Amino acid sequence: MEYIYLGNSGLRVPKYILGTVPFSGTNGFEAAGNIKEDSARRMVDLSLEAGINMFDTANLYSKGDAERVLGGAIRGRRDEVLLTSKTGFPLGENPNARGASRNNILASIDRSLKRLGTDYLDLYFVHLWDGQTPIEETVETMTSLIKSGKIRHWGVSNYSGWALARTYSVAQQNGFIPPITQQIYYTPEAREAEYELLPAGKELGISSMIWSPLGEGLLNGKIGRHKETPEDTRQGGGWPEPWVQDWERLYQVIDALEEVAANHNASVPQIAYSWVKDRPNVGPIVIAARNEKQLKENIASFDIKLTQDEHDRIESVARPAPIYPLWHRAMNSLELGSPSEIPYLKGYKQSMGIEE
């Protein structure tokens, strides 16, 4: 397993991180999986054997049950693992149990630590943008948690590009500790993050950690143009996300993934993981699995090497449309782009049929 530095920090993390959305599978997460503590412990074992020592969870997942299951699975080996969790989504009827307020963050961290059976987190996320709470309040609170020892680093998730930059700037200019990573949605089909988030993260020294590279089950190999989605999958079990802009484009992406998978005697999920991990500006990616077989298969994708032609075949199918000002910059001033954005600007130029 490859280890990389997380953003502008000294924290080294594996390129693959194990996500725990399927853990427990209760309290509204039944469609995602139903992994109990014994199976979770086995998944932790397999992950550690493969060099994956970071585990990602949130108080949202099964309303805390995923944290409890993960806590049990790592019991007795806290010093061997890196733990993340998140807060921000509304939980219950308490009007203050949501968002990125000081009240919610301080209450949430103590509950998460108790469920996980630890006295600190290596990384703590604000799970979603809170435009009602002053940014100064959020960054000051996260800084205080670092100084108290309850967390080592912090990050944000599901922010827009301007919100990411604003958060970083407010922290830096006021002497607070800025986030070192953002966790964002990015797949071979859903690539809006290329417009702002991926370049912004690189420019700010904020690592881009990818959640659900398989599109919350859309790229599991069981969904396609002429396939009926199985009921025992997330998408067949009533899972509400993600929003798909264009189903025909999704099917074209799946067609490309299937073609490349055949070249490697691999599965569609393996090729999707391999493609995402090698994209520009992408940091670690969060993988997940419902069972031991899936986990082994997903981990094995790390060693798949796509040719440039294979990578380009997948990339070209769902390249984001060159919206303004990106089409204007690609057309007139590509050479003035930052290194973090030039790969995308070149793609927009190709989409517009402009020769290099």
Steps between C-alpha positions, in 0.01 A plus 500: 500500500619848418507761778459869426505819704154636569492855375745746652569284804739237627227234520570207269194300398441204268380569148203272576290560813227265620159664530240378748165598349412125479583444869200406714246593232227619734317828557441579133815346353363152442542528122871572538585178684470323831851430627512409868799510732647155424494562124626853550794370701586264216485790254732703719737200510502471119548873461796513738658200325477697174652812657169686536517643850245785471128458563235756415168537679246764611237553766246501215567140396226290657461785750815408688481123469776493236730676747415244768569208267828651383599571859447136587688383192814696588488438876846423635686643201426869499868580456503306171226699328399847389140598570276762344145605578264782404219719628256744347194317371184550708451223755181496705275792589751713689530824296867528600592141404597594146736711297845636581417698812718488811212341690456213256869435440588483869204277582559275199869436556446370853226263387706374206805440720288301744345285226841435344660420835786747459608831646601664171440497125776533243266694272162664562276635225228758475272279292322773305510874447317708758429842354314613812789468744785754481807336350709652779299301754560174315873540444558625855314200641695249288825672598404469867437126456847457353660695784304297758622173347156368406586511131832515314380660175174614344335512162182593317265307275251586227607865483495716187825645367437849638396362841820295514714802414311726741541252787871463434554875472308586817697241694837607367442874534374476857767273639282187509593157364361444148358170373748261339255305286162510333291188442313528170289294261682408180452207263570417132147630433456782756787739437373841603783516755737569210351848450614646833546259789791289378711793376411710807605223737835463327565874498409540869694199623175323589497134398200374303377179659240328282183349642303235308711470183244239387218753499322357806465167322429623145833357382479167680492303175141390552339809346490566128295591198322167478538376856243491776644640821513223764299565815793398723705798383493856627343636183248215492418540867353848488813707560408860406840621375666602276329729255593392147510782247479280192426129514618442144835651589517273805439196280773617262740523792403149610555377142851649504575351841383158381722521192807585706412241765498230232857598405616436857275207595372734768164626625331832430552619860871416481546708186298789646719503812817478294394787274403732785815439706721605208314821411670841538479661845335195660626403845380192688178329401246338730413146398226289655363147483205295621701182554849353509500400132413852388762651727776277362395583145492872569841499669644309202400787270791699642743293292316541169689726260292652224665595173472863394259396224281317753506795736411737215220272380328531838587869542356614168154349552387724788730800476320796657364760262734803464290757685599866530759625585672168436423486127627857464821425687558172316449680170708810569742453790561134576872566545418735790315234694631359826658153476207365703244602238686465169405130454132595515542806277663279237199271517260790448703605198463152355126510564480827305691344210791741533840366399790535745 
